[in-house]
Tab-separated table of C-alpha atoms and ligand atoms in Angstrom:
chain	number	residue	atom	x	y	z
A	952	UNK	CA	21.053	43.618	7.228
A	953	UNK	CA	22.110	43.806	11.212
A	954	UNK	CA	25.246	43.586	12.273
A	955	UNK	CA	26.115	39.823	13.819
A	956	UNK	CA	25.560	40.076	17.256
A	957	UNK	CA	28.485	38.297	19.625
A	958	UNK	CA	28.367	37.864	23.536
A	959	UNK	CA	30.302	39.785	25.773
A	960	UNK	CA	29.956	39.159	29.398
A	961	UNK	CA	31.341	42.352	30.614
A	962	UNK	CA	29.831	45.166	28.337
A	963	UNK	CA	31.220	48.408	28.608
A	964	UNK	CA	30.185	51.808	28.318
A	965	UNK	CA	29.938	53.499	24.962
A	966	UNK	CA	33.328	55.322	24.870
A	967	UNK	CA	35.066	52.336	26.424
A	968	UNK	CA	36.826	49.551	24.987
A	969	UNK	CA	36.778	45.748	25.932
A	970	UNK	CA	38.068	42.652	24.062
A	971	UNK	CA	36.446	39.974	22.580
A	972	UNK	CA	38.304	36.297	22.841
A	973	UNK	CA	38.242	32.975	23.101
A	974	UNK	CA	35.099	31.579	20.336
A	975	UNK	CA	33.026	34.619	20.210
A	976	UNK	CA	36.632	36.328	19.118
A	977	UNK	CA	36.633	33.284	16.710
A	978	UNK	CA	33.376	32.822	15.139
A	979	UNK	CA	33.235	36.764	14.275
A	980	UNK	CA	37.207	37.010	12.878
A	981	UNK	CA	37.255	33.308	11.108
A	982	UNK	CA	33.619	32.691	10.203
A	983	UNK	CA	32.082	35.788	10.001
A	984	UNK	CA	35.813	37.242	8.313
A	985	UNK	CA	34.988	40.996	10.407
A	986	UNK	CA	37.533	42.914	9.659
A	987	UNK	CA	39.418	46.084	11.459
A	988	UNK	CA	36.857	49.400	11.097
A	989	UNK	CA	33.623	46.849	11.120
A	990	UNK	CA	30.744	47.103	13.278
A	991	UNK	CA	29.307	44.502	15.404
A	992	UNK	CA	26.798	44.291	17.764
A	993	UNK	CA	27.427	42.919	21.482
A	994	UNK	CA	25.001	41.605	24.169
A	995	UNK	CA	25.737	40.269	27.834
A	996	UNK	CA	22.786	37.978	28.170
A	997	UNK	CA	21.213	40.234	30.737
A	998	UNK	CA	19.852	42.785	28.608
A	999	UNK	CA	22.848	44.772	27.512
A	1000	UNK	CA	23.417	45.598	23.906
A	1001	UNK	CA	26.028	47.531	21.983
A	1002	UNK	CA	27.563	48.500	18.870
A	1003	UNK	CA	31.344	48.270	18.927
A	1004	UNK	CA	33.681	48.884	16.130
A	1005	UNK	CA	36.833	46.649	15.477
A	1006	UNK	CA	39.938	48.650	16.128
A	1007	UNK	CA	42.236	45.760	16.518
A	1008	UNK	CA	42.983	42.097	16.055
A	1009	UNK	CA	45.603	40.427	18.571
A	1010	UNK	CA	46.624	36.783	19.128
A	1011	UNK	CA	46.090	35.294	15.560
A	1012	UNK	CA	42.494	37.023	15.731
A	1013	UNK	CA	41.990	35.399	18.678
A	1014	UNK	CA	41.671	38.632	20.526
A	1015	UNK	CA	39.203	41.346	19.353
A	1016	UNK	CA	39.814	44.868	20.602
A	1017	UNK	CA	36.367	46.220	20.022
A	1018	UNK	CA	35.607	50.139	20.774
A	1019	UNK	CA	31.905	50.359	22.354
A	1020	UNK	CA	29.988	52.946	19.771
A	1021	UNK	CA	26.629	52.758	21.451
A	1022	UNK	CA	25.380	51.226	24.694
A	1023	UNK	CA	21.911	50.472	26.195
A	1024	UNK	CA	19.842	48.066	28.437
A	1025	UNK	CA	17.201	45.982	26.747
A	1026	UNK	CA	13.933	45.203	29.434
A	1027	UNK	CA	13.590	41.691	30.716
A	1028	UNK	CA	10.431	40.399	28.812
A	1029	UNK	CA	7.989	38.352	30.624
A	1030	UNK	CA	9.216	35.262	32.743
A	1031	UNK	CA	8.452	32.388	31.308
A	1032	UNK	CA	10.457	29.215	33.067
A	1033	UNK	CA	10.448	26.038	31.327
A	1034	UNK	CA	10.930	23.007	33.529
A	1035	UNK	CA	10.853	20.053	31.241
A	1036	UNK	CA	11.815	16.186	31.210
A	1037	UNK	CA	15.334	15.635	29.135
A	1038	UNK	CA	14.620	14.330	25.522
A	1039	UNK	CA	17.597	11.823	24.680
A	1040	UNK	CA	20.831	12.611	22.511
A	1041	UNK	CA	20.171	15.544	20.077
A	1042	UNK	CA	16.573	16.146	20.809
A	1043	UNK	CA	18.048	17.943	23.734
A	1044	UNK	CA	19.703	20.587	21.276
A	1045	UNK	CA	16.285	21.058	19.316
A	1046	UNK	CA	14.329	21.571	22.766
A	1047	UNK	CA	17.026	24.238	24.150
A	1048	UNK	CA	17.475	25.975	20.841
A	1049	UNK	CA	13.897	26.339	19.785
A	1050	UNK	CA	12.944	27.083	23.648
A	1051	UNK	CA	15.426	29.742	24.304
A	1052	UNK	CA	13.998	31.556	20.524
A	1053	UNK	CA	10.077	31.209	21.589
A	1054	UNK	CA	11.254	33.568	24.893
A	1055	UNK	CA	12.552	30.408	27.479
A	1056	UNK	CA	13.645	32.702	30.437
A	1057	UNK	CA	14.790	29.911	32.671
A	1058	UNK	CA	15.374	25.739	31.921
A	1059	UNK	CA	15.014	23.410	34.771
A	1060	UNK	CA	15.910	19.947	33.874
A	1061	UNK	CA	12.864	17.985	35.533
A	1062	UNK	CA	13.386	14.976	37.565
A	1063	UNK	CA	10.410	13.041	37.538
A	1064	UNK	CA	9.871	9.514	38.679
A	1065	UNK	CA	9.884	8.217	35.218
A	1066	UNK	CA	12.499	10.024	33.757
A	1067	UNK	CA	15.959	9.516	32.889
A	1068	UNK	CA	18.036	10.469	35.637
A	1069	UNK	CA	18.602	14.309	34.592
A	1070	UNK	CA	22.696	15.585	35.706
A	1071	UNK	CA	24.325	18.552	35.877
A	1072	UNK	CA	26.897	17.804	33.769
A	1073	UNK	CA	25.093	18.781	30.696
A	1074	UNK	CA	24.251	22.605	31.959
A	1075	UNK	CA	27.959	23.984	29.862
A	1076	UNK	CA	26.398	22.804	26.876
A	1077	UNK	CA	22.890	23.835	27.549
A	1078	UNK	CA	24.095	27.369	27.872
A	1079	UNK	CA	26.171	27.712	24.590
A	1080	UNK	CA	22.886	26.223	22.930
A	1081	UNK	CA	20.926	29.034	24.246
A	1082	UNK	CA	23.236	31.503	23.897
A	1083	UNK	CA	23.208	30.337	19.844
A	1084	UNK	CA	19.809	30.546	19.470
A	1085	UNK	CA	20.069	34.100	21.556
A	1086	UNK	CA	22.468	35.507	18.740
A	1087	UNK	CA	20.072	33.791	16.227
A	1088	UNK	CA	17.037	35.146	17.211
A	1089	UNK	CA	18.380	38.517	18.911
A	1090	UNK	CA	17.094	38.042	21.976
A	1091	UNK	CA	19.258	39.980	24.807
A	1092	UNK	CA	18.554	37.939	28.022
A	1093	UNK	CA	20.492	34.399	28.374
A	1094	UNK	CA	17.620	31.896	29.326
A	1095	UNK	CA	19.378	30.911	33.384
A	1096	UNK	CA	19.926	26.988	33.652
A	1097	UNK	CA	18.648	25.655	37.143
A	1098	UNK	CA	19.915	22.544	38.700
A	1099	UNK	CA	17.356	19.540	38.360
A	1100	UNK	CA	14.555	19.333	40.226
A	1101	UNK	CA	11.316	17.718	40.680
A	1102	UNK	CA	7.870	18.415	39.432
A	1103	UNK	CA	6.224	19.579	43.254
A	1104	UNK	CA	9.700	21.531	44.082
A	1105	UNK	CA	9.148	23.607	40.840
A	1106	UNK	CA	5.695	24.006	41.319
A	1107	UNK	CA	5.862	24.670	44.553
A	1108	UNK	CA	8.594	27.599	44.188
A	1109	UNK	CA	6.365	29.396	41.411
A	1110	UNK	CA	4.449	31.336	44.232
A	1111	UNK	CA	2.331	34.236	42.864
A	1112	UNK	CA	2.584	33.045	39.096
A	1113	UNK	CA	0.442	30.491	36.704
A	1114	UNK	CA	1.864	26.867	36.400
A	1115	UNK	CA	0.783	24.828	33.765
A	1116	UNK	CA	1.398	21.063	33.712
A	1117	UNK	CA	1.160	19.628	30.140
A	1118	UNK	CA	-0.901	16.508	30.486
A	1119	UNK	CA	-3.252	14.535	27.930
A	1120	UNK	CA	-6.051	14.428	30.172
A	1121	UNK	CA	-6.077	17.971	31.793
A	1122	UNK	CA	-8.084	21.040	30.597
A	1123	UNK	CA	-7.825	22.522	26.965
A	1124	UNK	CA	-4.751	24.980	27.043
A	1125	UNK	CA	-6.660	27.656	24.995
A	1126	UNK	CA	-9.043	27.755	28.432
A	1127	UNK	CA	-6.088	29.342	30.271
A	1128	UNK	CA	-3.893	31.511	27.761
A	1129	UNK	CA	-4.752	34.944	29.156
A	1130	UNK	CA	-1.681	35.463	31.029
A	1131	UNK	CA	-0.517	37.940	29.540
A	1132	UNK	CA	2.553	39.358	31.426
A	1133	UNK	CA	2.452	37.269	34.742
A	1134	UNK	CA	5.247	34.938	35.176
A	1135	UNK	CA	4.258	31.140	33.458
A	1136	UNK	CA	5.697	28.087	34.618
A	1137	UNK	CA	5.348	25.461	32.443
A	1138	UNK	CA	6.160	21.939	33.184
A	1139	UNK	CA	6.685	18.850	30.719
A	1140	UNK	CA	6.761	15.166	31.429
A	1141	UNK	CA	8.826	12.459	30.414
A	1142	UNK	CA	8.356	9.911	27.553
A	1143	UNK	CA	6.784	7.622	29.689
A	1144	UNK	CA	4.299	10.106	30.934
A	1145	UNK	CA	4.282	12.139	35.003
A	1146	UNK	CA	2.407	9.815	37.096
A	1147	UNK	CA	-1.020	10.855	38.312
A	1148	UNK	CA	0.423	11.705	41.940
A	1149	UNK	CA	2.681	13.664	40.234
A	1150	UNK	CA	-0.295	15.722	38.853
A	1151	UNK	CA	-1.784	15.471	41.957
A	1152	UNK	CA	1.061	16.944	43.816
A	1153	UNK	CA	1.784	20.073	41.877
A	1154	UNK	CA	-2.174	20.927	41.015
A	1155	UNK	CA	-2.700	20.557	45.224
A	1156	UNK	CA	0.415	23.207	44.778
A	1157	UNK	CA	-1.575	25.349	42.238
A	1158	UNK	CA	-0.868	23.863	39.256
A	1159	UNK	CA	-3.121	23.756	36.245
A	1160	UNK	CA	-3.235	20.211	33.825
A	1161	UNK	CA	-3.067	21.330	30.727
A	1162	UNK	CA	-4.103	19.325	27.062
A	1163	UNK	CA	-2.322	20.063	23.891
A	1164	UNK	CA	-4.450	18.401	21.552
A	1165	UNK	CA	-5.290	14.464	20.864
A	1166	UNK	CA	-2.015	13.977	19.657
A	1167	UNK	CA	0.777	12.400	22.010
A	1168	UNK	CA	3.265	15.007	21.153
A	1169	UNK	CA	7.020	14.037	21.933
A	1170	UNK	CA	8.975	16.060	24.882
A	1171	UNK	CA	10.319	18.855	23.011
A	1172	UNK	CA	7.694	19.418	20.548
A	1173	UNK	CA	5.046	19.614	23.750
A	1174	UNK	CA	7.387	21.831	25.464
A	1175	UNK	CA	7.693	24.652	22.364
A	1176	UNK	CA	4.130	23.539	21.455
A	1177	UNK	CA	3.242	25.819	24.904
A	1178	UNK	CA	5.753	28.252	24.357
A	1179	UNK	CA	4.983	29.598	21.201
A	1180	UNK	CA	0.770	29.443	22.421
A	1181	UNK	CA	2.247	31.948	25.253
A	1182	UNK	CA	4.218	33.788	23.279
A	1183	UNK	CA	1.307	34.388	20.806
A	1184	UNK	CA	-1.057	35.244	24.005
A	1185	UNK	CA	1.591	37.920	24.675
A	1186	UNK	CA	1.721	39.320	20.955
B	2571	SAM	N1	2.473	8.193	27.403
B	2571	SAM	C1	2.741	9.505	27.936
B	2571	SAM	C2	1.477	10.136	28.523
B	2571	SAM	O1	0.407	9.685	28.197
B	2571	SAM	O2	1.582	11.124	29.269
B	2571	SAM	C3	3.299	10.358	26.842
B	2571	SAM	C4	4.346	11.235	27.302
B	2571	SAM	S1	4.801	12.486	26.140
B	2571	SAM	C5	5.864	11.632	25.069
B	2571	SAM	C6	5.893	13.485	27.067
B	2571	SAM	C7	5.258	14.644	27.788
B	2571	SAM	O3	4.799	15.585	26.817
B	2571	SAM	C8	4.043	14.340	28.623
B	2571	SAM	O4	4.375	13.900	29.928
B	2571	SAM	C9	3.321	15.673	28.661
B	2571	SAM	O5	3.894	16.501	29.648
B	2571	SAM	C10	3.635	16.229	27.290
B	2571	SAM	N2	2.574	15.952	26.316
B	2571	SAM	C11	2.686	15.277	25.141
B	2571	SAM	N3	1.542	15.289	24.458
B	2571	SAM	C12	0.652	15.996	25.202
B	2571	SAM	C13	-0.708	16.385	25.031
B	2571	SAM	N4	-1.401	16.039	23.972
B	2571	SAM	N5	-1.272	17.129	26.005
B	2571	SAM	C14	-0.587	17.493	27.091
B	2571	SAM	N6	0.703	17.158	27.318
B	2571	SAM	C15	1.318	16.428	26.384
Protein backbone atom coordinates (compact mmCIF):
# COMPACT_ATOMS: atom_id res chain seq x y z
CA UNK A 1 0.00 0.00 0.00
CA UNK A 2 1.21 3.89 -0.67
CA UNK A 3 2.06 5.97 1.76
CA UNK A 4 -0.96 8.70 2.61
CA UNK A 5 -0.23 11.53 0.70
CA UNK A 6 -0.66 15.15 2.70
CA UNK A 7 -0.37 18.74 1.12
CA UNK A 8 2.39 20.88 1.61
CA UNK A 9 2.39 24.19 -0.03
CA UNK A 10 6.00 24.87 0.15
CA UNK A 11 7.82 21.52 -0.81
CA UNK A 12 11.31 21.34 -0.26
CA UNK A 13 14.18 19.78 -1.69
CA UNK A 14 15.08 16.22 -0.89
CA UNK A 15 17.71 16.79 1.87
CA UNK A 16 15.66 19.61 3.35
CA UNK A 17 13.25 19.69 6.01
CA UNK A 18 9.82 21.58 6.29
CA UNK A 19 6.90 21.20 8.75
CA UNK A 20 3.66 20.06 8.38
CA UNK A 21 0.75 21.95 10.61
CA UNK A 22 -2.36 23.09 11.06
CA UNK A 23 -5.05 19.92 9.59
CA UNK A 24 -2.78 18.25 7.22
CA UNK A 25 -0.38 18.03 10.59
CA UNK A 26 -3.70 16.71 12.10
CA UNK A 27 -5.32 14.32 9.88
CA UNK A 28 -1.81 12.40 9.39
CA UNK A 29 -0.75 12.43 13.47
CA UNK A 30 -4.56 11.89 14.89
CA UNK A 31 -6.31 10.00 12.10
CA UNK A 32 -3.84 8.44 10.23
CA UNK A 33 -1.77 7.79 13.99
CA UNK A 34 1.94 8.35 11.73
CA UNK A 35 4.31 8.02 13.97
CA UNK A 36 8.15 9.40 14.37
CA UNK A 37 10.51 7.28 11.61
CA UNK A 38 7.22 6.90 9.16
CA UNK A 39 7.08 7.78 5.66
CA UNK A 40 4.63 9.92 4.00
CA UNK A 41 4.18 11.24 0.84
CA UNK A 42 3.76 15.17 0.17
CA UNK A 43 2.36 17.12 -2.84
CA UNK A 44 1.98 21.03 -3.40
CA UNK A 45 -0.92 20.96 -5.77
CA UNK A 46 1.25 22.10 -8.62
CA UNK A 47 2.89 19.01 -9.45
CA UNK A 48 5.38 18.50 -6.69
CA UNK A 49 5.64 15.23 -4.89
CA UNK A 50 7.82 13.86 -2.12
CA UNK A 51 8.57 11.32 0.32
CA UNK A 52 9.40 12.73 3.74
CA UNK A 53 10.10 10.85 6.84
CA UNK A 54 8.73 11.96 10.34
CA UNK A 55 11.59 13.05 12.51
CA UNK A 56 9.57 14.99 14.94
CA UNK A 57 6.23 15.85 16.47
CA UNK A 58 5.84 19.47 18.12
CA UNK A 59 2.79 21.33 19.48
CA UNK A 60 0.57 18.36 20.69
CA UNK A 61 1.25 16.80 17.08
CA UNK A 62 0.13 19.72 15.75
CA UNK A 63 3.44 20.38 14.13
CA UNK A 64 5.10 17.73 11.89
CA UNK A 65 8.83 18.08 11.30
CA UNK A 66 9.05 16.00 8.19
CA UNK A 67 12.68 15.33 6.49
CA UNK A 68 12.17 15.42 2.49
CA UNK A 69 13.60 11.73 1.33
CA UNK A 70 12.81 12.14 -2.32
CA UNK A 71 11.63 15.05 -4.46
CA UNK A 72 10.25 15.42 -8.04
CA UNK A 73 7.84 17.39 -10.36
CA UNK A 74 4.83 15.55 -11.68
CA UNK A 75 3.70 17.06 -15.54
CA UNK A 76 0.54 19.07 -15.72
CA UNK A 77 -1.91 16.64 -17.57
CA UNK A 78 -4.17 18.00 -20.11
CA UNK A 79 -6.35 21.18 -19.29
CA UNK A 80 -9.54 20.42 -18.89
CA UNK A 81 -11.65 23.57 -17.21
CA UNK A 82 -14.98 22.89 -15.94
CA UNK A 83 -17.29 25.87 -15.84
CA UNK A 84 -20.53 24.61 -14.46
CA UNK A 85 -23.92 25.98 -12.88
CA UNK A 86 -23.86 25.48 -8.78
CA UNK A 87 -25.96 22.35 -7.75
CA UNK A 88 -27.67 23.31 -4.28
CA UNK A 89 -26.45 22.25 -0.65
CA UNK A 90 -24.32 19.03 -0.81
CA UNK A 91 -24.60 18.29 -4.44
CA UNK A 92 -21.95 20.92 -4.61
CA UNK A 93 -19.46 18.54 -2.62
CA UNK A 94 -20.32 15.48 -5.00
CA UNK A 95 -19.73 17.77 -8.23
CA UNK A 96 -16.22 19.19 -6.84
CA UNK A 97 -15.07 15.89 -5.43
CA UNK A 98 -15.91 13.62 -8.30
CA UNK A 99 -14.74 16.56 -10.83
CA UNK A 100 -11.43 17.26 -9.34
CA UNK A 101 -10.82 12.87 -9.45
CA UNK A 102 -12.02 12.58 -13.33
CA UNK A 103 -8.86 15.30 -14.02
CA UNK A 104 -11.00 18.94 -13.31
CA UNK A 105 -7.98 21.33 -13.93
CA UNK A 106 -9.88 24.50 -13.28
CA UNK A 107 -13.80 25.19 -11.70
CA UNK A 108 -15.56 28.27 -12.74
CA UNK A 109 -18.75 28.73 -10.94
CA UNK A 110 -21.12 29.72 -13.98
CA UNK A 111 -23.44 32.56 -13.78
CA UNK A 112 -26.09 32.06 -16.09
CA UNK A 113 -29.35 33.88 -16.39
CA UNK A 114 -31.21 31.13 -14.76
CA UNK A 115 -29.07 30.22 -12.16
CA UNK A 116 -28.76 30.76 -8.61
CA UNK A 117 -26.78 33.67 -8.01
CA UNK A 118 -23.20 31.86 -7.78
CA UNK A 119 -20.66 33.91 -4.78
CA UNK A 120 -17.38 33.80 -3.92
CA UNK A 121 -17.78 32.99 -0.64
CA UNK A 122 -17.93 29.35 -1.21
CA UNK A 123 -14.31 29.13 -3.16
CA UNK A 124 -12.39 28.13 0.75
CA UNK A 125 -14.49 25.25 0.76
CA UNK A 126 -14.35 24.36 -2.85
CA UNK A 127 -10.63 24.08 -2.54
CA UNK A 128 -10.35 21.75 0.57
CA UNK A 129 -12.97 19.55 -1.45
CA UNK A 130 -10.60 19.28 -4.25
CA UNK A 131 -7.71 19.07 -2.48
CA UNK A 132 -9.57 15.75 -0.68
CA UNK A 133 -10.38 14.19 -3.62
CA UNK A 134 -6.56 15.17 -4.87
CA UNK A 135 -5.11 13.07 -1.84
CA UNK A 136 -7.85 10.47 -2.68
CA UNK A 137 -7.22 9.94 -6.05
CA UNK A 138 -3.36 10.99 -6.13
CA UNK A 139 -3.58 13.43 -8.43
CA UNK A 140 -0.63 16.18 -7.96
CA UNK A 141 -2.15 19.39 -9.51
CA UNK A 142 -4.89 21.35 -7.26
CA UNK A 143 -7.86 21.92 -9.77
CA UNK A 144 -7.55 26.44 -9.62
CA UNK A 145 -11.05 27.95 -8.53
CA UNK A 146 -12.00 31.02 -10.82
CA UNK A 147 -14.30 33.71 -9.74
CA UNK A 148 -17.90 33.37 -11.36
CA UNK A 149 -18.51 34.14 -14.58
CA UNK A 150 -20.84 33.89 -17.38
CA UNK A 151 -21.36 31.40 -20.11
CA UNK A 152 -19.99 33.94 -23.32
CA UNK A 153 -17.04 35.33 -20.88
CA UNK A 154 -15.85 31.66 -20.46
CA UNK A 155 -16.33 30.79 -23.83
CA UNK A 156 -15.05 33.57 -25.09
CA UNK A 157 -11.60 33.36 -23.02
CA UNK A 158 -11.04 29.61 -24.25
CA UNK A 159 -9.21 30.95 -27.45
CA UNK A 160 -7.31 28.19 -29.33
CA UNK A 161 -9.07 25.23 -27.39
CA UNK A 162 -12.51 23.05 -27.89
CA UNK A 163 -15.60 24.27 -25.83
CA UNK A 164 -18.31 22.10 -25.38
CA UNK A 165 -21.70 23.31 -24.12
CA UNK A 166 -23.79 20.42 -22.65
CA UNK A 167 -27.23 20.89 -24.07
CA UNK A 168 -30.22 18.34 -24.81
CA UNK A 169 -30.67 19.43 -28.20
CA UNK A 170 -27.03 19.89 -29.51
CA UNK A 171 -24.91 17.28 -31.40
CA UNK A 172 -24.12 13.69 -29.99
CA UNK A 173 -20.94 14.13 -27.70
CA UNK A 174 -19.33 10.90 -29.09
CA UNK A 175 -19.24 13.14 -32.62
CA UNK A 176 -16.59 15.36 -30.99
CA UNK A 177 -14.41 13.26 -28.41
CA UNK A 178 -11.15 13.26 -30.36
CA UNK A 179 -9.47 15.85 -28.44
CA UNK A 180 -7.09 14.23 -27.25
CA UNK A 181 -4.56 16.58 -25.50
CA UNK A 182 -5.93 20.10 -26.54
CA UNK A 183 -7.29 22.09 -23.77
CA UNK A 184 -11.46 21.26 -23.29
CA UNK A 185 -13.73 23.65 -21.90
CA UNK A 186 -16.71 22.30 -20.87
CA UNK A 187 -19.67 24.22 -19.79
CA UNK A 188 -22.90 23.05 -17.78
CA UNK A 189 -26.22 24.73 -17.32
CA UNK A 190 -28.40 25.28 -14.57
CA UNK A 191 -31.47 23.26 -13.38
CA UNK A 192 -33.66 25.27 -15.23
CA UNK A 193 -31.76 24.85 -18.41
CA UNK A 194 -29.09 27.94 -20.42
CA UNK A 195 -31.40 29.82 -22.52
CA UNK A 196 -31.13 29.45 -26.27
CA UNK A 197 -29.26 32.96 -26.58
CA UNK A 198 -27.11 31.66 -24.23
CA UNK A 199 -26.24 28.83 -26.72
CA UNK A 200 -26.31 31.18 -29.25
CA UNK A 201 -23.79 33.41 -27.71
CA UNK A 202 -21.00 31.05 -26.85
CA UNK A 203 -21.44 28.68 -30.22
CA UNK A 204 -21.15 32.38 -32.31
CA UNK A 205 -17.88 32.31 -29.81
CA UNK A 206 -16.88 28.76 -30.98
CA UNK A 207 -18.65 26.74 -28.88
CA UNK A 208 -19.93 23.29 -29.69
CA UNK A 209 -23.76 22.06 -28.18
CA UNK A 210 -23.23 19.03 -27.00
CA UNK A 211 -26.10 15.94 -26.10
CA UNK A 212 -25.51 13.50 -23.37
CA UNK A 213 -28.09 11.13 -24.05
CA UNK A 214 -32.17 11.32 -23.81
CA UNK A 215 -31.96 11.49 -20.30
CA UNK A 216 -32.24 15.00 -18.44
CA UNK A 217 -29.26 14.36 -16.33
CA UNK A 218 -29.00 16.61 -13.09
CA UNK A 219 -26.00 19.37 -12.88
CA UNK A 220 -23.35 17.37 -11.44
CA UNK A 221 -23.99 14.10 -12.92
CA UNK A 222 -23.94 16.02 -16.61
CA UNK A 223 -20.88 17.74 -15.59
CA UNK A 224 -18.72 14.28 -14.59
CA UNK A 225 -20.92 12.56 -17.23
CA UNK A 226 -18.36 14.72 -19.82
CA UNK A 227 -15.48 14.41 -17.79
CA UNK A 228 -15.01 10.94 -17.47
CA UNK A 229 -16.09 10.63 -21.71
CA UNK A 230 -12.79 12.99 -21.97
CA UNK A 231 -10.88 11.38 -19.74
CA UNK A 232 -11.58 8.00 -21.48
CA UNK A 233 -10.82 9.82 -25.04
CA UNK A 234 -7.44 10.59 -23.41
CA UNK A 235 -6.78 6.90 -22.07
N1 LIG B 1 -34.73 21.59 -18.30
C1 LIG B 1 -33.32 21.79 -18.51
C2 LIG B 1 -32.96 21.71 -19.99
O1 LIG B 1 -33.74 21.18 -20.74
O2 LIG B 1 -31.86 22.15 -20.38
C3 LIG B 1 -32.57 20.77 -17.73
C4 LIG B 1 -31.37 21.29 -17.13
S1 LIG B 1 -30.28 20.06 -16.49
C5 LIG B 1 -30.99 19.70 -14.95
C6 LIG B 1 -28.86 20.99 -16.05
C7 LIG B 1 -27.81 21.10 -17.12
O3 LIG B 1 -27.23 19.81 -17.32
C8 LIG B 1 -28.27 21.51 -18.49
O4 LIG B 1 -28.35 22.92 -18.64
C9 LIG B 1 -27.21 20.93 -19.40
O5 LIG B 1 -26.08 21.78 -19.43
C10 LIG B 1 -26.85 19.65 -18.67
N2 LIG B 1 -27.59 18.49 -19.19
C11 LIG B 1 -28.41 17.66 -18.49
N3 LIG B 1 -28.84 16.66 -19.25
C12 LIG B 1 -28.28 16.82 -20.48
C13 LIG B 1 -28.32 16.10 -21.70
N4 LIG B 1 -29.03 15.01 -21.84
N5 LIG B 1 -27.59 16.57 -22.73
C14 LIG B 1 -26.86 17.68 -22.62
N6 LIG B 1 -26.78 18.42 -21.49
C15 LIG B 1 -27.47 17.99 -20.43
Amino acid sequence: MSDPLFFAEHLPLAGERCVLAGDEAHHAGASRRLQVGDTLSLFDGRGGYGRARLVRAAARGRELELEVLERRDAPAPAPVHLACALPKGDRQSVLLDMATQLGMSRFTPLACERSVVAGAHGAARWRRICLEACKQSRRLHLPVIEAPAAPAEVAAAASGGVVLVAHPSGEPLRHVLDVPTAPVTLLVGPEGGFTEEEVTQAATLGATPVALGEAILRIETAAVAMLAAIQLSRS
